[in-house]
């Protein structure tokens, strides 16, 4: 994964979910093909925490099944940071164990200027990749 494109309507969905979840972090899966995200699957944050997130493995398994049935791949796992910037925390990095996906963090810290960034984590090394919001 070297870059991600996210349509405005998916970005808006991610923001709406994150704002509704405040003060806890929201999370979910972004699916699509190649570098282009087509769909968002909201997931339950079973940590129910303002600073941590975890997805329910059974719920994740069910979503992956639906995603494959729709001809989509898991491109990214996203979560929100209600109070902190759009970067991976040490814990986010440590728990970034799913291979071949990007990790998207949406920060609500600056309500006037919402910020989402995408990262890849490879053997403990984190790199930011371009995340572009596109029309459609
Ligand atoms: Zn985080």
PDB file of C-alpha atoms and ligand atoms in Angstrom:
ATOM      1  CA  UNK A   1       0.000   0.000   0.000  1.00  0.00           C
ATOM      2  CA  UNK A   2       1.581   3.262  -1.077  1.00  0.00           C
ATOM      3  CA  UNK A   3      -1.395   5.605  -1.130  1.00  0.00           C
ATOM      4  CA  UNK A   4      -5.133   5.696  -0.472  1.00  0.00           C
ATOM      5  CA  UNK A   5      -8.019   7.509  -2.091  1.00  0.00           C
ATOM      6  CA  UNK A   6     -11.138   8.043  -0.041  1.00  0.00           C
ATOM      7  CA  UNK A   7     -14.381   9.366  -1.557  1.00  0.00           C
ATOM      8  CA  UNK A   8     -15.996  12.339   0.171  1.00  0.00           C
ATOM      9  CA  UNK A   9     -19.105  10.343   1.129  1.00  0.00           C
ATOM     10  CA  UNK A  10     -17.002   7.714   2.919  1.00  0.00           C
ATOM     11  CA  UNK A  11     -14.959  10.394   4.679  1.00  0.00           C
ATOM     12  CA  UNK A  12     -18.191  12.090   5.792  1.00  0.00           C
ATOM     13  CA  UNK A  13     -19.473   8.767   7.162  1.00  0.00           C
ATOM     14  CA  UNK A  14     -16.252   8.264   9.105  1.00  0.00           C
ATOM     15  CA  UNK A  15     -16.518  11.773  10.565  1.00  0.00           C
ATOM     16  CA  UNK A  16     -20.196  11.333  11.505  1.00  0.00           C
ATOM     17  CA  UNK A  17     -19.466   8.046  13.274  1.00  0.00           C
ATOM     18  CA  UNK A  18     -16.478   9.568  15.098  1.00  0.00           C
ATOM     19  CA  UNK A  19     -18.436  12.631  16.231  1.00  0.00           C
ATOM     20  CA  UNK A  20     -21.333  10.481  17.447  1.00  0.00           C
ATOM     21  CA  UNK A  21     -18.916   8.293  19.440  1.00  0.00           C
ATOM     22  CA  UNK A  22     -17.263  11.183  21.327  1.00  0.00           C
ATOM     23  CA  UNK A  23     -15.811  10.950  23.961  1.00  0.00           C
ATOM     24  CA  UNK A  24     -14.801   7.401  23.029  1.00  0.00           C
ATOM     25  CA  UNK A  25     -12.786   6.391  19.952  1.00  0.00           C
ATOM     26  CA  UNK A  26     -14.684   5.001  16.993  1.00  0.00           C
ATOM     27  CA  UNK A  27     -13.234   2.388  14.639  1.00  0.00           C
ATOM     28  CA  UNK A  28     -13.944   0.453  11.493  1.00  0.00           C
ATOM     29  CA  UNK A  29     -12.738  -1.033   8.251  1.00  0.00           C
ATOM     30  CA  UNK A  30     -12.241   0.671   4.891  1.00  0.00           C
ATOM     31  CA  UNK A  31     -12.693  -1.608   1.899  1.00  0.00           C
ATOM     32  CA  UNK A  32     -12.145  -1.202  -1.810  1.00  0.00           C
ATOM     33  CA  UNK A  33      -9.843  -2.245  -4.593  1.00  0.00           C
ATOM     34  CA  UNK A  34      -6.348  -1.137  -5.555  1.00  0.00           C
ATOM     35  CA  UNK A  35      -5.837   2.128  -3.664  1.00  0.00           C
ATOM     36  CA  UNK A  36      -9.417   3.271  -3.895  1.00  0.00           C
ATOM     37  CA  UNK A  37     -11.737   2.970  -0.918  1.00  0.00           C
ATOM     38  CA  UNK A  38     -15.346   2.271  -1.810  1.00  0.00           C
ATOM     39  CA  UNK A  39     -16.984   1.393   1.430  1.00  0.00           C
ATOM     40  CA  UNK A  40     -16.797   1.842   5.168  1.00  0.00           C
ATOM     41  CA  UNK A  41     -17.811  -0.737   7.731  1.00  0.00           C
ATOM     42  CA  UNK A  42     -18.423   0.688  11.176  1.00  0.00           C
ATOM     43  CA  UNK A  43     -17.163  -1.500  13.992  1.00  0.00           C
ATOM     44  CA  UNK A  44     -17.827  -1.501  17.726  1.00  0.00           C
ATOM     45  CA  UNK A  45     -14.985  -0.255  19.887  1.00  0.00           C
ATOM     46  CA  UNK A  46     -15.129  -3.014  22.490  1.00  0.00           C
ATOM     47  CA  UNK A  47     -12.600  -1.119  24.658  1.00  0.00           C
ATOM     48  CA  UNK A  48     -15.208   1.651  24.919  1.00  0.00           C
ATOM     49  CA  UNK A  49     -12.372   4.052  25.730  1.00  0.00           C
ATOM     50  CA  UNK A  50     -11.397   7.653  24.857  1.00  0.00           C
ATOM     51  CA  UNK A  51      -7.778   6.589  24.265  1.00  0.00           C
ATOM     52  CA  UNK A  52      -7.890   2.980  23.029  1.00  0.00           C
ATOM     53  CA  UNK A  53      -9.790   0.920  20.544  1.00  0.00           C
ATOM     54  CA  UNK A  54     -10.235  -2.762  19.852  1.00  0.00           C
ATOM     55  CA  UNK A  55     -12.460  -4.513  17.376  1.00  0.00           C
ATOM     56  CA  UNK A  56     -14.534  -7.551  18.240  1.00  0.00           C
ATOM     57  CA  UNK A  57     -12.936 -10.483  16.350  1.00  0.00           C
ATOM     58  CA  UNK A  58     -16.314 -12.104  15.623  1.00  0.00           C
ATOM     59  CA  UNK A  59     -17.709  -8.840  14.245  1.00  0.00           C
ATOM     60  CA  UNK A  60     -14.545  -8.344  12.191  1.00  0.00           C
ATOM     61  CA  UNK A  61     -14.805 -11.845  10.775  1.00  0.00           C
ATOM     62  CA  UNK A  62     -18.425 -11.230   9.743  1.00  0.00           C
ATOM     63  CA  UNK A  63     -17.481  -7.925   8.080  1.00  0.00           C
ATOM     64  CA  UNK A  64     -14.605  -9.514   6.159  1.00  0.00           C
ATOM     65  CA  UNK A  65     -17.032 -12.111   4.855  1.00  0.00           C
ATOM     66  CA  UNK A  66     -19.509  -9.441   3.694  1.00  0.00           C
ATOM     67  CA  UNK A  67     -16.676  -7.436   2.174  1.00  0.00           C
ATOM     68  CA  UNK A  68     -15.394 -10.396   0.156  1.00  0.00           C
ATOM     69  CA  UNK A  69     -18.912 -11.216  -0.993  1.00  0.00           C
ATOM     70  CA  UNK A  70     -19.100  -7.636  -2.315  1.00  0.00           C
ATOM     71  CA  UNK A  71     -15.809  -8.113  -4.210  1.00  0.00           C
ATOM     72  CA  UNK A  72     -13.878  -5.752  -1.953  1.00  0.00           C
ATOM     73  CA  UNK A  73     -10.599  -6.056  -0.068  1.00  0.00           C
ATOM     74  CA  UNK A  74      -9.731  -4.696   3.342  1.00  0.00           C
ATOM     75  CA  UNK A  75      -7.518  -1.711   2.546  1.00  0.00           C
ATOM     76  CA  UNK A  76      -7.393   0.031   5.894  1.00  0.00           C
ATOM     77  CA  UNK A  77      -8.398  -0.075   9.534  1.00  0.00           C
ATOM     78  CA  UNK A  78      -9.394   3.301  10.883  1.00  0.00           C
ATOM     79  CA  UNK A  79     -10.027   4.791  14.273  1.00  0.00           C
ATOM     80  CA  UNK A  80     -10.620   8.232  15.693  1.00  0.00           C
ATOM     81  CA  UNK A  81      -8.636  10.287  18.155  1.00  0.00           C
ATOM     82  CA  UNK A  82     -11.159  12.541  19.914  1.00  0.00           C
ATOM     83  CA  UNK A  83      -8.496  14.638  21.664  1.00  0.00           C
ATOM     84  CA  UNK A  84      -5.113  13.886  20.124  1.00  0.00           C
ATOM     85  CA  UNK A  85      -3.501  14.503  16.711  1.00  0.00           C
ATOM     86  CA  UNK A  86      -3.791  12.229  13.678  1.00  0.00           C
ATOM     87  CA  UNK A  87      -0.825  10.012  14.342  1.00  0.00           C
ATOM     88  CA  UNK A  88      -0.371   6.492  15.622  1.00  0.00           C
ATOM     89  CA  UNK A  89       0.200   6.182  19.353  1.00  0.00           C
ATOM     90  CA  UNK A  90       2.831   3.739  20.602  1.00  0.00           C
ATOM     91  CA  UNK A  91       0.023   1.336  21.412  1.00  0.00           C
ATOM     92  CA  UNK A  92      -1.538   1.804  17.944  1.00  0.00           C
ATOM     93  CA  UNK A  93       1.813   0.821  16.439  1.00  0.00           C
ATOM     94  CA  UNK A  94       2.231  -2.147  18.722  1.00  0.00           C
ATOM     95  CA  UNK A  95      -1.237  -3.428  17.874  1.00  0.00           C
ATOM     96  CA  UNK A  96      -0.933  -2.810  14.119  1.00  0.00           C
ATOM     97  CA  UNK A  97      -0.615  -6.506  13.370  1.00  0.00           C
ATOM     98  CA  UNK A  98      -2.918  -6.977  10.395  1.00  0.00           C
ATOM     99  CA  UNK A  99      -0.710  -7.503   7.333  1.00  0.00           C
ATOM    100  CA  UNK A 100      -1.067  -5.495   4.124  1.00  0.00           C
ATOM    101  CA  UNK A 101      -3.435  -2.848   5.404  1.00  0.00           C
ATOM    102  CA  UNK A 102      -3.026   0.844   6.082  1.00  0.00           C
ATOM    103  CA  UNK A 103      -3.984   2.425   9.384  1.00  0.00           C
ATOM    104  CA  UNK A 104      -6.042   5.582   9.140  1.00  0.00           C
ATOM    105  CA  UNK A 105      -6.370   7.928  12.103  1.00  0.00           C
ATOM    106  CA  UNK A 106      -9.008  10.657  12.124  1.00  0.00           C
ATOM    107  CA  UNK A 107      -8.359  13.425  14.632  1.00  0.00           C
ATOM    108  CA  UNK A 108     -11.240  15.482  15.997  1.00  0.00           C
ATOM    109  CA  UNK A 109      -8.845  17.609  18.044  1.00  0.00           C
ATOM    110  CA  UNK A 110      -9.377  20.669  15.864  1.00  0.00           C
ATOM    111  CA  UNK A 111     -13.103  20.645  15.109  1.00  0.00           C
ATOM    112  CA  UNK A 112     -12.674  23.368  12.477  1.00  0.00           C
ATOM    113  CA  UNK A 113     -10.017  21.461  10.645  1.00  0.00           C
ATOM    114  CA  UNK A 114     -10.572  17.711  10.825  1.00  0.00           C
ATOM    115  CA  UNK A 115      -7.499  15.763   9.914  1.00  0.00           C
ATOM    116  CA  UNK A 116      -7.110  12.175   8.704  1.00  0.00           C
ATOM    117  CA  UNK A 117      -3.796  10.522   7.957  1.00  0.00           C
ATOM    118  CA  UNK A 118      -2.843   7.071   6.711  1.00  0.00           C
ATOM    119  CA  UNK A 119       0.109   5.006   7.845  1.00  0.00           C
ATOM    120  CA  UNK A 120       1.690   1.697   7.084  1.00  0.00           C
ATOM    121  CA  UNK A 121       3.461  -0.241   9.799  1.00  0.00           C
ATOM    122  CA  UNK A 122       6.087  -2.730   8.773  1.00  0.00           C
ATOM    123  CA  UNK A 123       8.179  -4.558  11.351  1.00  0.00           C
ATOM    124  CA  UNK A 124       7.824  -1.749  13.844  1.00  0.00           C
ATOM    125  CA  UNK A 125       8.576   0.995  11.310  1.00  0.00           C
ATOM    126  CA  UNK A 126       5.788   3.479  10.660  1.00  0.00           C
ATOM    127  CA  UNK A 127       5.523   5.486   7.468  1.00  0.00           C
ATOM    128  CA  UNK A 128       2.851   7.947   6.429  1.00  0.00           C
ATOM    129  CA  UNK A 129       1.305   7.427   3.003  1.00  0.00           C
ATOM    130  CA  UNK A 130      -0.744   9.969   1.024  1.00  0.00           C
ATOM    131  CA  UNK A 131      -4.467   9.947   1.791  1.00  0.00           C
ATOM    132  CA  UNK A 132      -6.483  11.869  -0.775  1.00  0.00           C
ATOM    133  CA  UNK A 133     -10.153  12.760  -0.451  1.00  0.00           C
ATOM    134  CA  UNK A 134     -11.767  12.466  -3.880  1.00  0.00           C
ATOM    135  CA  UNK A 135     -15.192  13.309  -5.276  1.00  0.00           C
ATOM    136  CA  UNK A 136     -17.720  10.570  -5.892  1.00  0.00           C
TER     137      UNK A 136
HETATM  138 ZN1  LIG B   1      -4.978   5.643  18.263  1.00  0.00          ZN
END
